XYZ file of C-alpha atoms in Angstrom:
293
model
C 92.173 102.803 71.354
C 92.344 105.497 73.823
C 88.795 106.225 74.987
C 87.396 108.540 72.308
C 84.391 109.964 74.034
C 82.439 112.939 72.770
C 80.801 115.324 75.240
C 77.918 112.969 75.898
C 76.402 111.062 78.742
C 75.029 107.549 78.330
C 71.494 107.270 79.604
C 71.558 105.190 82.754
C 68.615 103.120 81.646
C 69.113 102.489 77.950
C 66.130 100.655 76.472
C 66.605 96.913 76.091
C 65.845 95.164 72.793
C 65.649 91.480 71.858
C 68.961 91.875 70.009
C 70.376 88.355 70.174
C 67.844 85.573 69.686
C 68.769 82.122 70.971
C 69.022 80.810 67.416
C 71.919 83.194 66.804
C 74.165 81.390 69.314
C 75.212 78.697 66.844
C 76.106 81.339 64.288
C 78.167 83.179 66.872
C 80.116 80.057 67.797
C 80.811 79.351 64.125
C 81.989 82.927 63.694
C 84.192 82.590 66.782
C 85.913 79.595 65.217
C 86.826 81.835 62.294
C 88.377 84.336 64.705
C 90.240 81.472 66.344
C 91.742 80.391 63.019
C 92.790 83.955 62.247
C 94.346 84.396 65.693
C 96.267 81.114 65.352
C 97.615 82.301 62.011
C 98.797 85.488 63.736
C 100.733 83.587 66.378
C 98.272 83.295 69.275
C 98.646 79.871 70.874
C 95.767 77.422 71.181
C 95.899 77.339 74.987
C 95.388 81.101 75.203
C 92.439 80.874 72.820
C 90.877 78.059 74.831
C 91.061 80.150 77.998
C 89.972 83.391 76.339
C 86.925 81.938 74.590
C 85.755 79.673 77.406
C 82.119 80.580 78.064
C 82.157 83.598 75.732
C 78.732 84.493 74.396
C 77.237 87.690 72.949
C 76.507 90.276 75.650
C 73.129 91.951 75.011
C 73.936 94.908 77.268
C 76.964 95.767 75.133
C 74.796 96.048 72.042
C 72.190 98.058 73.919
C 74.868 100.583 74.837
C 76.319 100.572 71.331
C 72.978 101.033 69.571
C 71.026 103.104 72.071
C 73.079 106.050 73.197
C 70.814 109.034 73.754
C 73.168 111.977 73.598
C 72.802 114.978 75.832
C 75.236 117.627 74.721
C 76.870 119.398 77.607
C 77.874 123.020 77.673
C 81.517 123.756 78.410
C 80.652 124.788 81.975
C 78.593 121.638 82.567
C 81.410 119.475 81.222
C 84.020 121.332 83.273
C 81.972 121.037 86.473
C 81.562 117.322 85.910
C 85.102 116.409 84.837
C 87.126 118.876 86.915
C 85.099 118.526 90.093
C 86.366 119.654 93.481
C 86.426 116.031 94.605
C 88.553 114.994 91.616
C 90.953 117.883 92.195
C 91.326 117.060 95.899
C 91.843 113.358 95.227
C 94.347 114.152 92.485
C 96.410 116.301 94.850
C 96.373 113.563 97.472
C 97.476 110.877 95.016
C 100.086 113.111 93.405
C 101.699 113.531 96.824
C 101.406 109.841 97.711
C 102.999 108.755 94.414
C 105.443 111.648 94.024
C 108.622 109.551 93.792
C 107.194 107.252 91.117
C 105.598 110.092 89.170
C 108.781 112.150 89.235
C 110.854 109.214 87.997
C 108.506 108.524 85.119
C 107.974 112.200 84.367
C 111.711 112.756 84.123
C 112.150 109.683 81.903
C 109.489 110.724 79.402
C 109.606 114.505 79.699
C 105.951 114.712 80.751
C 104.933 116.582 83.940
C 103.511 114.362 86.703
C 100.489 116.655 87.017
C 99.441 115.832 83.433
C 99.855 112.095 84.013
C 97.697 112.337 87.134
C 95.043 114.398 85.324
C 94.711 111.801 82.556
C 94.543 109.037 85.159
C 91.819 110.905 87.019
C 89.660 111.632 84.002
C 89.967 108.219 82.359
C 89.271 105.981 85.351
C 88.824 108.243 88.370
C 92.310 107.271 89.530
C 91.899 103.592 88.814
C 88.594 103.113 90.619
C 86.318 102.997 87.549
C 87.866 100.829 84.855
C 84.678 99.125 83.707
C 83.379 95.669 84.544
C 82.845 94.095 81.122
C 84.922 91.198 79.831
C 87.053 92.788 77.113
C 87.052 89.612 75.011
C 83.283 89.211 75.412
C 82.558 92.851 74.605
C 84.804 92.964 71.557
C 83.487 89.640 70.268
C 79.923 90.924 70.654
C 80.670 94.152 68.776
C 82.694 92.419 66.069
C 79.902 89.912 65.444
C 76.820 92.141 65.734
C 78.040 95.709 65.990
C 78.116 98.649 63.597
C 81.877 98.477 62.984
C 82.715 94.771 62.700
C 86.143 95.174 61.034
C 87.324 97.655 63.648
C 86.230 95.543 66.595
C 87.525 92.300 65.058
C 90.977 93.904 64.836
C 90.669 94.991 68.475
C 89.608 91.479 69.485
C 92.628 89.956 67.764
C 94.855 92.497 69.526
C 93.291 91.563 72.882
C 94.059 87.895 72.227
C 97.700 88.782 71.503
C 97.898 90.658 74.813
C 96.665 87.546 76.605
C 99.103 85.331 74.710
C 101.973 87.622 75.733
C 101.050 87.090 79.389
C 100.384 90.686 80.387
C 97.008 89.844 81.940
C 94.688 86.870 82.421
C 91.252 86.637 80.777
C 89.415 87.025 84.088
C 91.302 90.259 84.861
C 91.008 91.690 81.343
C 88.027 93.899 82.076
C 87.116 97.303 80.721
C 84.361 99.443 79.273
C 81.539 98.055 77.163
C 83.488 99.191 74.069
C 86.690 97.399 75.088
C 88.739 100.270 76.561
C 90.954 98.711 79.199
C 92.579 99.439 82.497
C 93.327 102.572 84.440
C 94.300 104.523 81.329
C 91.509 103.044 79.180
C 93.614 101.914 76.209
C 91.995 99.949 73.424
C 93.934 96.724 72.718
C 95.667 98.041 69.575
C 96.799 101.115 71.510
C 98.030 98.848 74.283
C 100.197 96.864 71.878
C 101.618 100.049 70.361
C 102.037 102.252 73.430
C 101.688 100.486 76.779
C 104.925 100.283 78.794
C 106.325 98.017 81.503
C 107.026 100.721 84.062
C 107.919 98.478 87.003
C 110.253 96.094 85.175
C 108.360 92.873 85.870
C 108.074 91.946 82.188
C 104.363 92.709 81.977
C 102.413 95.768 80.908
C 99.741 95.678 83.574
C 97.608 98.803 83.089
C 94.976 97.290 85.402
C 97.001 96.814 88.562
C 100.416 98.491 88.295
C 100.526 102.241 88.780
C 104.050 102.298 87.361
C 102.776 100.713 84.149
C 99.766 103.048 84.025
C 101.844 106.193 84.503
C 104.592 105.130 82.102
C 102.057 104.128 79.454
C 100.271 107.479 79.675
C 103.571 109.357 79.504
C 104.769 107.239 76.588
C 101.569 107.962 74.691
C 102.028 111.710 75.087
C 105.702 111.593 74.160
C 104.933 109.574 71.030
C 102.193 112.110 70.247
C 104.676 114.977 70.156
C 104.708 116.252 73.736
C 107.336 118.992 74.104
C 109.225 118.957 77.385
C 109.196 122.224 79.288
C 106.146 123.599 77.468
C 102.713 123.945 79.068
C 99.397 123.013 77.480
C 98.087 126.587 77.294
C 96.249 129.184 79.360
C 92.978 131.049 79.587
C 93.185 134.547 78.056
C 89.554 135.629 78.277
C 89.355 139.394 78.187
C 92.830 139.836 76.750
C 92.305 141.115 73.202
C 94.983 140.496 70.619
C 96.426 137.371 72.231
C 97.857 134.974 69.676
C 98.693 131.305 69.968
C 102.335 130.174 69.812
C 103.672 128.134 66.905
C 101.947 124.775 66.771
C 99.083 125.949 68.970
C 95.740 127.576 68.376
C 93.047 129.707 69.941
C 90.237 127.594 71.449
C 86.816 129.039 72.248
C 84.711 126.179 73.687
C 81.690 128.460 74.220
C 81.883 130.126 70.827
C 82.442 133.786 70.053
C 82.216 135.953 73.144
C 82.859 133.092 75.543
C 85.966 131.991 77.364
C 89.132 131.911 75.294
C 92.217 129.733 75.669
C 95.590 129.970 73.953
C 96.955 126.470 73.498
C 100.335 125.040 72.533
C 101.497 122.033 70.538
C 101.107 120.010 73.750
C 97.365 120.633 73.645
C 97.438 118.917 70.262
C 99.271 115.982 71.849
C 96.508 115.626 74.452
C 93.904 115.689 71.666
C 95.599 112.654 70.116
C 94.534 110.805 73.261
C 90.955 111.966 72.748
C 90.145 114.270 69.778
C 87.975 116.647 71.776
C 88.693 120.247 72.737
C 86.584 119.802 75.864
C 88.623 116.774 76.918
C 92.010 118.362 76.228
C 91.077 121.584 78.005
C 89.821 119.611 80.998
C 93.085 117.651 81.209
C 95.078 120.858 81.145
C 92.911 122.657 83.686
C 92.743 119.656 86.026
C 96.520 119.264 85.849
C 97.009 122.912 86.786
C 94.570 122.688 89.675
C 96.206 119.512 90.984
C 99.588 121.237 90.953
C 98.322 124.510 92.432
């Protein structure tokens, strides 16, 4: 999945519970054998499964984060200040210049402006510096066995095993968020299989270490989501009465009636397919504009 965050902040010190008693370990290993059989039936080889499951045990911290997420709703201004910070804008401009040739090549190939690719990269992983430190296999196995959405996370776990079997990454490098979002563009494994791209031509889709793969995967996602070449995401029209959104777009008022107003296009809708949040999509658009300014 693409990281589907709401406008929340995880408490830094989520309360710990005795979630996984020692007696549950045997049950987990039995359950893991069932996943192994299912993965084998879906074409994952035994050697990959041996490597992927070596030492895998439930991760209590993953369940703490899944079950104990105090939510602090941010205002639009608070969210904007946090996500489109001056530091993120400055770093985005620097990296856009440093990677201009690669970004222009990929942007031209997919019809997506480099500034939008860079903005997504910046928001999802702070330009590849914050990808998460959890084992994706361990996290997904934990959530599939003990979590609130076992079917969803089991499907993601099976997808992660297929990625390993295809040789795109090794188990020790397959790290991500506690919920299994992976790499510099924070794709869930099923999204990786559907949308990740080999941008550097080495035969692998390495969204952890290859900027070409990261940029091409982000651009491919937007193109498959309906991105229209040559069209912007929208603009702020606060204080301009009577403004109407173009076909396929809509008026967005993140602060409610009387607050700031944005006219958005069909490309705003494409960004929301990455993360179904008006705050997120507006932030991507605004950050992209500020990076390009």
